[in-house]
Amino acid sequence: MTGTRRAVADTVRWLMARGLYAGTSGNVSARAAGGMLITPTGVPCDDVSAASIVAMSADGTARGRLAPSSEWRIHLDIYRRRPDVGAVVHTHSTAATALSCLRQPIPAFHYMVAKAGGDDIRCARYATYGTAALSRNALAALAGGRRACLLANHGLLALGQDLVAARALAEEVEALCAQLIAARAAGRPVILPAGEMKRVRAKFATYGPRASLR
Ligand SMILES: [Zn+2]
């Protein structure tokens, strides 16, 4: 478990290095035996270390000296409902958060949208941060095996079979959001038809050694 604690802390650093995570605005978790390991609440990302990662059991009981991230419910509920998911990354990265304030899905303006598991990336309905309502809304937006969604007026959620896959998807979705903002500033993006997105998803499923969750 020490190795996973370090991997969670390293993921925070990886996200910081790419400008996706700053201050205390984000959280990272990984599935662990009997529950999960998650970043603590209120600890600036510069100070997050393996020792500060909080262990939480499947019933929501936290162990250790620090309290878990205020969004622990979303993480725990995802692990309960999604056996395919081994890690969750949540950020307030700029472009994804900007688009979340429009409360609209990210349409199939680019084939890479299919990386998140659908023809679009949904925006979960707004609820106050840290509430069970927000967790329910996020799970609804992720229904159908989707691996990413926006949270209205809040940020981004990315899932993966492990931390490397989840952080890569968070980076990818943030890039897509920046591209969509740029395309809309220049004109009206053409949306790819459903048949094309289906073809792309089928290609992703067979491309590379672990393509389905990368
Ligand atoms: Zn947040």
Coordinates of N, CA and C and ligand atoms in Angstrom, one line a residue:
M1 N 0.8 -1.2 0.0 CA 0.0 0.0 0.0 C 0.9 1.3 0.0
T2 N 2.1 1.1 0.6 CA 3.0 2.3 0.6 C 3.3 2.7 -0.9
G3 N 3.4 1.8 -1.8 CA 3.7 2.1 -3.2 C 2.5 2.8 -3.8
T4 N 1.3 2.5 -3.4 CA 0.1 3.2 -4.0 C 0.0 4.6 -3.4
R5 N 0.3 4.7 -2.1 CA 0.3 6.1 -1.5 C 1.3 7.0 -2.3
R6 N 2.5 6.4 -2.5 CA 3.4 7.3 -3.3 C 2.9 7.6 -4.7
A7 N 2.3 6.6 -5.3 CA 1.8 6.8 -6.7 C 0.7 7.9 -6.7
V8 N -0.2 7.9 -5.6 CA -1.2 9.0 -5.6 C -0.5 10.3 -5.4
A9 N 0.5 10.4 -4.5 CA 1.2 11.7 -4.3 C 1.9 12.1 -5.6
D10 N 2.5 11.1 -6.3 CA 3.3 11.4 -7.5 C 2.3 11.9 -8.6
T11 N 1.1 11.4 -8.6 CA 0.1 11.8 -9.6 C -0.3 13.3 -9.4
V12 N -0.4 13.7 -8.1 CA -0.6 15.1 -7.8 C 0.5 16.0 -8.4
R13 N 1.7 15.5 -8.2 CA 2.9 16.3 -8.7 C 2.9 16.3 -10.3
W14 N 2.5 15.2 -10.9 CA 2.4 15.1 -12.3 C 1.4 16.1 -12.9
L15 N 0.3 16.2 -12.2 CA -0.8 17.1 -12.6 C -0.4 18.6 -12.4
M16 N 0.3 18.8 -11.3 CA 0.8 20.2 -11.0 C 1.8 20.6 -12.1
A17 N 2.7 19.7 -12.5 CA 3.7 20.0 -13.5 C 3.1 20.4 -14.8
R18 N 1.9 19.9 -15.1 CA 1.2 20.3 -16.3 C 0.2 21.4 -16.2
G19 N 0.2 22.0 -15.0 CA -0.7 23.1 -14.8 C -2.2 22.7 -14.7
L20 N -2.4 21.5 -14.3 CA -3.8 21.0 -14.2 C -4.3 21.1 -12.8
Y21 N -3.5 21.4 -11.9 CA -3.8 21.2 -10.4 C -3.0 22.3 -9.7
A22 N -3.7 23.0 -8.8 CA -3.0 24.1 -8.1 C -3.7 24.3 -6.7
G23 N -2.9 24.7 -5.8 CA -3.5 25.0 -4.5 C -4.1 23.7 -3.9
T24 N -5.3 23.8 -3.4 CA -6.0 22.7 -2.9 C -7.2 22.3 -3.8
S25 N -7.2 22.8 -5.0 CA -8.3 22.6 -5.9 C -8.2 21.4 -6.8
G26 N -8.4 20.2 -6.2 CA -8.3 19.0 -7.0 C -8.2 17.8 -6.0
N27 N -8.3 16.6 -6.4 CA -8.1 15.4 -5.6 C -7.9 14.2 -6.4
V28 N -7.1 13.3 -5.9 CA -6.7 12.1 -6.6 C -6.9 10.9 -5.7
S29 N -7.4 9.7 -6.2 CA -7.5 8.5 -5.4 C -7.2 7.3 -6.3
A30 N -6.9 6.2 -5.6 CA -6.7 4.9 -6.2 C -7.4 3.9 -5.4
R31 N -8.0 2.9 -6.1 CA -8.6 1.8 -5.4 C -7.6 1.0 -4.6
A32 N -7.9 0.6 -3.4 CA -7.0 -0.2 -2.5 C -7.8 -1.3 -1.9
A33 N -7.1 -2.3 -1.3 CA -7.8 -3.4 -0.6 C -8.8 -2.8 0.4
G34 N -10.1 -3.2 0.3 CA -11.1 -2.8 1.2 C -11.6 -1.3 1.1
G35 N -11.1 -0.6 0.1 CA -11.5 0.8 0.0 C -10.7 1.6 -1.0
M36 N -10.1 2.7 -0.5 CA -9.3 3.5 -1.4 C -8.3 4.3 -0.7
L37 N -7.3 4.9 -1.4 CA -6.4 5.8 -0.9 C -6.6 7.1 -1.6
I38 N -6.8 8.2 -0.8 CA -7.2 9.5 -1.4 C -6.4 10.7 -0.8
T39 N -6.2 11.7 -1.6 CA -5.5 12.9 -1.1 C -6.3 13.5 0.1
P40 N -5.5 14.2 1.0 CA -6.2 14.8 2.2 C -6.9 16.1 1.8
T41 N -7.8 16.6 2.7 CA -8.4 17.9 2.5 C -7.5 19.0 3.0
G42 N -7.6 20.1 2.4 CA -6.9 21.3 2.9 C -5.4 21.3 2.9
V43 N -4.8 20.3 2.3 CA -3.3 20.3 2.3 C -2.9 20.9 0.9
P44 N -2.1 22.0 0.9 CA -1.7 22.5 -0.5 C -1.0 21.4 -1.3
C45 N -1.2 21.4 -2.6 CA -0.6 20.3 -3.4 C 0.9 20.2 -3.2
D46 N 1.6 21.3 -3.0 CA 3.1 21.2 -2.8 C 3.4 20.4 -1.6
D47 N 2.5 20.3 -0.7 CA 2.9 19.6 0.6 C 2.3 18.2 0.6
V48 N 1.6 17.7 -0.4 CA 1.1 16.4 -0.4 C 2.2 15.4 -0.6
S49 N 2.4 14.4 0.3 CA 3.4 13.4 0.3 C 2.7 12.1 0.5
A50 N 3.5 11.0 0.3 CA 2.9 9.6 0.5 C 2.3 9.5 1.9
A51 N 3.0 10.1 2.9 CA 2.5 10.0 4.3 C 1.2 10.7 4.5
S52 N 0.9 11.7 3.7 CA -0.4 12.5 3.9 C -1.6 11.9 3.2
I53 N -1.4 10.8 2.4 CA -2.5 10.2 1.7 C -3.4 9.4 2.8
V54 N -4.7 9.6 2.6 CA -5.6 9.0 3.6 C -6.2 7.7 3.1
A55 N -6.2 6.7 4.0 CA -6.9 5.4 3.7 C -8.3 5.5 4.1
M56 N -9.2 5.0 3.3 CA -10.6 5.1 3.6 C -11.2 3.7 3.2
S57 N -12.0 3.2 4.1 CA -12.6 1.9 3.8 C -13.9 2.1 3.0
A58 N -14.4 1.0 2.5 CA -15.6 1.0 1.6 C -16.8 1.6 2.2
D59 N -16.9 1.6 3.5 CA -18.1 2.2 4.2 C -17.9 3.7 4.5
G60 N -16.7 4.2 4.1 CA -16.5 5.7 4.2 C -15.8 6.1 5.5
T61 N -15.2 5.1 6.2 CA -14.5 5.4 7.4 C -13.0 5.7 7.1
A62 N -12.5 6.9 7.5 CA -11.2 7.3 7.2 C -10.3 6.9 8.4
R63 N -9.0 6.5 8.1 CA -8.1 6.2 9.1 C -6.9 7.1 8.9
G64 N -6.3 7.5 10.1 CA -5.1 8.4 10.0 C -5.3 9.8 10.6
R65 N -4.3 10.6 10.6 CA -4.4 11.9 11.2 C -5.0 13.0 10.4
L66 N -5.0 12.8 9.1 CA -5.6 13.8 8.2 C -7.0 13.4 7.7
A67 N -7.8 14.4 7.4 CA -9.2 14.1 6.9 C -9.1 13.9 5.4
P68 N -9.9 13.1 4.8 CA -9.9 12.9 3.3 C -10.4 14.1 2.6
S69 N -10.1 14.2 1.3 CA -10.6 15.2 0.4 C -12.1 15.4 0.6
S70 N -12.6 16.6 0.5 CA -14.0 16.9 0.7 C -14.8 16.2 -0.4
E71 N -14.2 15.8 -1.5 CA -15.0 15.1 -2.5 C -14.8 13.5 -2.4
W72 N -14.5 13.0 -1.2 CA -14.3 11.6 -1.1 C -15.5 10.8 -1.5
R73 N -16.7 11.3 -1.4 CA -17.9 10.5 -1.7 C -17.9 10.2 -3.2
I74 N -17.6 11.1 -4.1 CA -17.6 10.8 -5.5 C -16.6 9.7 -5.8
H75 N -15.4 9.7 -5.2 CA -14.4 8.7 -5.5 C -14.9 7.3 -5.0
L76 N -15.4 7.3 -3.7 CA -15.9 6.0 -3.2 C -17.0 5.5 -3.9
D77 N -18.0 6.3 -4.3 CA -19.2 5.9 -5.1 C -18.8 5.3 -6.4
I78 N -17.8 5.9 -7.1 CA -17.3 5.4 -8.4 C -16.7 4.0 -8.2
Y79 N -15.9 3.8 -7.2 CA -15.3 2.5 -7.0 C -16.4 1.4 -6.6
R80 N -17.4 1.8 -5.9 CA -18.5 0.9 -5.6 C -19.3 0.5 -6.9
R81 N -19.5 1.5 -7.8 CA -20.4 1.2 -8.9 C -19.6 0.8 -10.2
R82 N -18.3 1.1 -10.2 CA -17.6 0.9 -11.5 C -16.4 0.0 -11.3
P83 N -16.6 -1.4 -11.4 CA -15.4 -2.3 -11.1 C -14.3 -2.1 -12.1
D84 N -14.6 -1.4 -13.3 CA -13.5 -1.2 -14.3 C -12.6 -0.1 -13.9
V85 N -12.9 0.6 -12.8 CA -12.1 1.8 -12.5 C -11.2 1.5 -11.3
G86 N -9.9 1.9 -11.5 CA -8.9 1.7 -10.4 C -8.4 3.0 -9.9
A87 N -8.7 4.2 -10.5 CA -8.2 5.5 -10.1 C -9.1 6.6 -10.6
V88 N -9.2 7.6 -9.8 CA -10.0 8.8 -10.1 C -9.2 10.1 -9.9
V89 N -9.2 11.0 -10.9 CA -8.6 12.3 -10.9 C -9.6 13.4 -11.0
H90 N -9.6 14.3 -10.1 CA -10.5 15.5 -10.2 C -9.7 16.7 -10.2
T91 N -9.9 17.6 -11.1 CA -9.2 18.9 -11.2 C -10.1 20.0 -11.5
H92 N -9.6 21.2 -11.2 CA -10.3 22.5 -11.6 C -9.4 23.1 -12.7
S93 N -8.9 22.3 -13.6 CA -8.1 22.8 -14.7 C -8.9 23.8 -15.5
T94 N -8.2 24.8 -16.1 CA -8.8 26.1 -16.5 C -9.8 25.9 -17.6
A95 N -9.5 25.2 -18.7 CA -10.4 25.1 -19.9 C -11.6 24.2 -19.5
A96 N -11.4 23.1 -18.9 CA -12.5 22.2 -18.5 C -13.4 23.0 -17.5
T97 N -12.9 23.7 -16.6 CA -13.7 24.4 -15.6 C -14.5 25.5 -16.4
A98 N -13.8 26.2 -17.3 CA -14.5 27.3 -18.0 C -15.7 26.7 -18.8
L99 N -15.5 25.5 -19.5 CA -16.7 24.9 -20.2 C -17.7 24.4 -19.2
S100 N -17.3 23.9 -18.0 CA -18.3 23.4 -17.1 C -19.3 24.5 -16.6
C101 N -18.8 25.8 -16.7 CA -19.7 26.9 -16.3 C -20.8 27.1 -17.4
L102 N -20.6 26.6 -18.6 CA -21.7 26.7 -19.6 C -22.7 25.6 -19.5
R103 N -22.4 24.6 -18.6 CA -23.3 23.5 -18.4 C -23.8 22.8 -19.6
Q104 N -22.9 22.5 -20.5 CA -23.2 21.8 -21.8 C -22.2 20.7 -22.0
P105 N -22.6 19.6 -22.7 CA -21.7 18.5 -23.0 C -20.6 19.0 -24.0
I106 N -19.5 18.3 -24.0 CA -18.5 18.6 -25.0 C -18.9 17.7 -26.2
P107 N -19.3 18.3 -27.3 CA -19.7 17.4 -28.4 C -18.6 16.8 -29.2
A108 N -18.9 15.9 -30.1 CA -17.9 15.2 -30.9 C -17.3 16.1 -32.0
F109 N -16.7 17.2 -31.5 CA -16.0 18.1 -32.4 C -14.7 17.6 -32.8
H110 N -14.1 16.6 -32.1 CA -12.8 16.0 -32.4 C -12.9 14.5 -32.0
Y111 N -12.3 13.7 -32.8 CA -12.5 12.2 -32.6 C -11.9 11.8 -31.2
M112 N -11.0 12.6 -30.6 CA -10.4 12.2 -29.4 C -11.4 12.2 -28.2
V113 N -12.6 12.9 -28.5 CA -13.7 12.9 -27.5 C -14.0 11.4 -27.1
A114 N -13.9 10.5 -28.1 CA -14.2 9.1 -27.9 C -13.3 8.4 -26.8
K115 N -12.2 9.0 -26.5 CA -11.3 8.5 -25.5 C -12.0 8.4 -24.1
A116 N -13.0 9.3 -23.9 CA -13.7 9.3 -22.7 C -14.9 8.3 -22.6
G117 N -15.0 7.5 -23.7 CA -16.0 6.4 -23.7 C -17.3 6.7 -24.3
G118 N -17.6 7.9 -24.9 CA -18.9 8.2 -25.5 C -18.7 9.1 -26.7
D119 N -19.9 9.4 -27.2 CA -19.9 10.4 -28.4 C -19.8 11.8 -27.9
D120 N -19.9 12.0 -26.7 CA -19.7 13.4 -26.1 C -19.2 13.2 -24.7
I121 N -18.8 14.3 -24.0 CA -18.5 14.2 -22.6 C -19.5 15.1 -21.9
R122 N -20.2 14.4 -21.0 CA -21.4 15.1 -20.4 C -20.9 16.0 -19.3
C123 N -21.8 16.9 -18.9 CA -21.6 17.8 -17.8 C -22.6 17.5 -16.7
A124 N -22.1 17.0 -15.6 CA -23.0 16.6 -14.5 C -23.7 17.9 -13.9
R125 N -25.0 17.7 -13.5 CA -25.8 18.7 -13.0 C -25.1 19.3 -11.8
Y126 N -25.4 20.6 -11.5 CA -24.7 21.3 -10.4 C -25.3 20.8 -9.1
A127 N -24.4 20.6 -8.1 CA -24.7 20.4 -6.7 C -23.5 21.0 -5.9
T128 N -23.8 21.3 -4.7 CA -22.7 21.9 -3.8 C -21.6 20.9 -3.6
Y129 N -20.3 21.3 -3.7 CA -19.2 20.5 -3.6 C -19.3 19.6 -2.3
G130 N -18.8 18.4 -2.4 CA -18.7 17.5 -1.2 C -20.0 16.9 -0.8
T131 N -21.1 17.1 -1.6 CA -22.4 16.5 -1.2 C -22.6 15.2 -1.9
A132 N -23.6 14.4 -1.3 CA -24.0 13.1 -1.9 C -24.7 13.5 -3.2
A133 N -25.4 14.6 -3.3 CA -26.1 15.0 -4.5 C -25.1 15.2 -5.7
L134 N -24.0 15.8 -5.4 CA -23.0 16.0 -6.5 C -22.4 14.6 -6.9
S135 N -22.2 13.7 -6.0 CA -21.8 12.4 -6.3 C -22.8 11.7 -7.2
R136 N -24.1 11.8 -6.9 CA -25.1 11.2 -7.7 C -25.1 11.8 -9.1
N137 N -25.0 13.1 -9.2 CA -25.0 13.7 -10.5 C -23.8 13.3 -11.3
A138 N -22.7 13.2 -10.7 CA -21.5 12.7 -11.4 C -21.6 11.3 -11.9
L139 N -22.2 10.4 -11.1 CA -22.4 9.0 -11.6 C -23.3 9.0 -12.7
A140 N -24.4 9.8 -12.7 CA -25.3 9.9 -13.8 C -24.6 10.3 -15.1
A141 N -23.8 11.3 -15.0 CA -23.1 11.8 -16.2 C -22.1 10.8 -16.7
L142 N -21.6 9.9 -15.8 CA -20.6 8.8 -16.2 C -21.3 7.5 -16.6
A143 N -22.6 7.5 -16.6 CA -23.4 6.2 -16.9 C -23.0 5.7 -18.3
G144 N -23.1 4.4 -18.5 CA -22.8 3.9 -19.8 C -21.3 3.6 -20.0
G145 N -20.6 3.5 -18.9 CA -19.2 3.2 -19.0 C -18.3 4.3 -19.4
R146 N -18.8 5.6 -19.3 CA -18.0 6.7 -19.6 C -16.9 7.0 -18.6
R147 N -15.8 7.5 -19.0 CA -14.6 7.7 -18.2 C -14.3 9.1 -17.8
A148 N -15.1 10.1 -18.3 CA -14.8 11.4 -17.9 C -16.1 12.2 -18.0
C149 N -16.2 13.3 -17.2 CA -17.3 14.2 -17.3 C -16.9 15.5 -16.7
L150 N -17.6 16.6 -17.0 CA -17.5 17.9 -16.4 C -18.4 17.9 -15.2
L151 N -18.1 18.7 -14.2 CA -19.0 19.0 -13.1 C -19.4 20.5 -13.2
A152 N -20.7 20.7 -13.3 CA -21.1 22.1 -13.6 C -20.6 23.1 -12.6
N153 N -20.0 24.2 -13.2 CA -19.5 25.3 -12.4 C -18.4 24.9 -11.4
H154 N -17.6 23.9 -11.8 CA -16.7 23.3 -10.8 C -15.4 22.7 -11.5
G155 N -15.5 21.7 -12.3 CA -14.3 21.2 -12.9 C -14.5 19.9 -13.7
L156 N -13.5 19.0 -13.5 CA -13.4 17.8 -14.4 C -13.2 16.6 -13.5
L157 N -13.7 15.5 -14.0 CA -13.5 14.2 -13.4 C -13.0 13.2 -14.5
A158 N -11.9 12.5 -14.2 CA -11.4 11.5 -15.1 C -11.1 10.2 -14.4
L159 N -11.5 9.1 -15.0 CA -11.4 7.8 -14.4 C -10.4 7.0 -15.3
G160 N -9.8 6.0 -14.6 CA -8.9 5.1 -15.4 C -8.8 3.8 -14.7
Q161 N -8.2 2.8 -15.4 CA -8.0 1.5 -14.7 C -6.9 1.6 -13.7
D162 N -6.0 2.7 -13.9 CA -5.0 2.9 -12.9 C -4.7 4.4 -12.9
L163 N -3.8 4.9 -12.1 CA -3.5 6.3 -12.0 C -2.9 6.9 -13.3
V164 N -2.1 6.1 -13.9 CA -1.5 6.6 -15.2 C -2.6 6.9 -16.2
A165 N -3.5 5.9 -16.3 CA -4.6 6.1 -17.3 C -5.5 7.3 -16.9
A166 N -5.8 7.4 -15.6 CA -6.7 8.5 -15.2 C -6.1 9.9 -15.4
R167 N -4.8 10.0 -15.1 CA -4.2 11.3 -15.2 C -4.0 11.7 -16.7
A168 N -3.7 10.6 -17.5 CA -3.6 10.9 -19.0 C -4.9 11.4 -19.6
L169 N -6.0 10.8 -19.1 CA -7.3 11.2 -19.6 C -7.7 12.6 -19.1
A170 N -7.3 12.9 -17.9 CA -7.5 14.3 -17.4 C -6.8 15.3 -18.3
E171 N -5.6 15.0 -18.6 CA -4.8 15.9 -19.5 C -5.4 16.0 -20.9
E172 N -5.9 14.8 -21.4 CA -6.5 14.8 -22.7 C -7.8 15.6 -22.8
V173 N -8.6 15.5 -21.7 CA -9.9 16.2 -21.7 C -9.6 17.7 -21.6
E174 N -8.7 18.1 -20.7 CA -8.4 19.5 -20.6 C -7.9 20.1 -22.0
A175 N -7.1 19.3 -22.7 CA -6.6 19.8 -24.0 C -7.8 19.9 -25.0
L176 N -8.8 18.9 -24.9 CA -10.0 19.0 -25.8 C -10.8 20.3 -25.5
C177 N -10.9 20.6 -24.2 CA -11.7 21.7 -23.8 C -11.1 23.0 -24.3
A178 N -9.7 23.1 -24.2 CA -9.0 24.3 -24.8 C -9.2 24.4 -26.3
Q179 N -9.2 23.2 -27.0 CA -9.4 23.2 -28.4 C -10.8 23.6 -28.8
L180 N -11.7 23.2 -28.0 CA -13.1 23.5 -28.3 C -13.4 25.0 -28.1
I181 N -12.8 25.6 -27.1 CA -12.9 27.0 -26.8 C -12.3 27.8 -28.0
A182 N -11.1 27.3 -28.5 CA -10.4 28.0 -29.6 C -11.3 27.8 -30.9
A183 N -11.8 26.6 -31.1 CA -12.6 26.4 -32.3 C -13.9 27.3 -32.3
R184 N -14.5 27.4 -31.2 CA -15.7 28.2 -31.1 C -15.4 29.7 -31.2
A185 N -14.2 30.1 -30.8 CA -13.8 31.5 -30.9 C -13.6 31.9 -32.4
A186 N -13.2 30.8 -33.2 CA -12.9 31.0 -34.6 C -14.1 30.8 -35.5
G187 N -15.1 30.1 -35.0 CA -16.3 29.8 -35.8 C -17.2 28.8 -35.2
R188 N -17.8 28.0 -36.1 CA -18.8 27.0 -35.5 C -18.2 25.6 -35.9
P189 N -17.7 24.9 -34.9 CA -17.1 23.6 -35.2 C -18.1 22.6 -35.8
V190 N -17.6 21.8 -36.8 CA -18.4 20.7 -37.4 C -18.4 19.5 -36.4
I191 N -19.5 19.0 -36.1 CA -19.6 17.8 -35.2 C -19.6 16.5 -36.0
L192 N -18.7 15.6 -35.6 CA -18.6 14.3 -36.2 C -19.9 13.5 -36.0
P193 N -20.3 12.7 -37.1 CA -21.5 11.9 -36.9 C -21.3 10.7 -36.0
A194 N -22.4 10.2 -35.5 CA -22.4 9.1 -34.5 C -21.7 7.9 -35.1
G195 N -21.9 7.6 -36.4 CA -21.2 6.4 -37.0 C -19.7 6.5 -37.0
E196 N -19.2 7.7 -37.2 CA -17.8 7.9 -37.2 C -17.2 7.7 -35.8
M197 N -17.9 8.3 -34.8 CA -17.5 8.1 -33.4 C -17.5 6.7 -33.0
K198 N -18.4 5.9 -33.5 CA -18.5 4.5 -33.2 C -17.3 3.8 -33.7
R199 N -16.9 4.1 -35.0 CA -15.7 3.6 -35.6 C -14.5 3.9 -34.8
V200 N -14.4 5.1 -34.4 CA -13.2 5.6 -33.6 C -13.1 4.8 -32.3
R201 N -14.2 4.6 -31.6 CA -14.2 3.9 -30.3 C -13.8 2.5 -30.6
A202 N -14.2 1.9 -31.7 CA -13.8 0.5 -32.0 C -12.3 0.4 -32.2
K203 N -11.7 1.5 -32.9 CA -10.3 1.5 -33.1 C -9.5 1.7 -31.8
F204 N -10.0 2.6 -30.9 CA -9.4 2.8 -29.6 C -9.3 1.5 -28.8
A205 N -10.4 0.7 -28.9 CA -10.5 -0.5 -28.1 C -9.5 -1.6 -28.5
T206 N -9.0 -1.5 -29.8 CA -8.0 -2.5 -30.2 C -6.6 -1.9 -30.5
Y207 N -6.4 -0.6 -30.2 CA -5.1 0.0 -30.5 C -4.3 0.0 -29.2
G208 N -3.1 -0.5 -29.3 CA -2.2 -0.4 -28.1 C -2.4 -1.5 -27.1
P209 N -1.5 -1.8 -26.2 CA -1.6 -2.8 -25.2 C -2.7 -2.6 -24.2
R210 N -3.0 -1.4 -23.8 CA -4.0 -1.2 -22.8 C -4.9 -0.1 -23.3
A211 N -5.3 -0.1 -24.6 CA -5.9 1.0 -25.2 C -7.2 1.4 -24.6
S212 N -8.0 0.5 -24.2 CA -9.4 0.8 -23.8 C -9.5 1.9 -22.7
L213 N -8.5 1.9 -21.8 CA -8.6 2.9 -20.7 C -7.5 4.0 -20.8
R214 N -6.7 4.0 -21.9 CA -5.7 5.0 -22.1 C -6.2 6.2 -22.8
Ligands
ZN1 ZN -13.4 20.2 -6.9

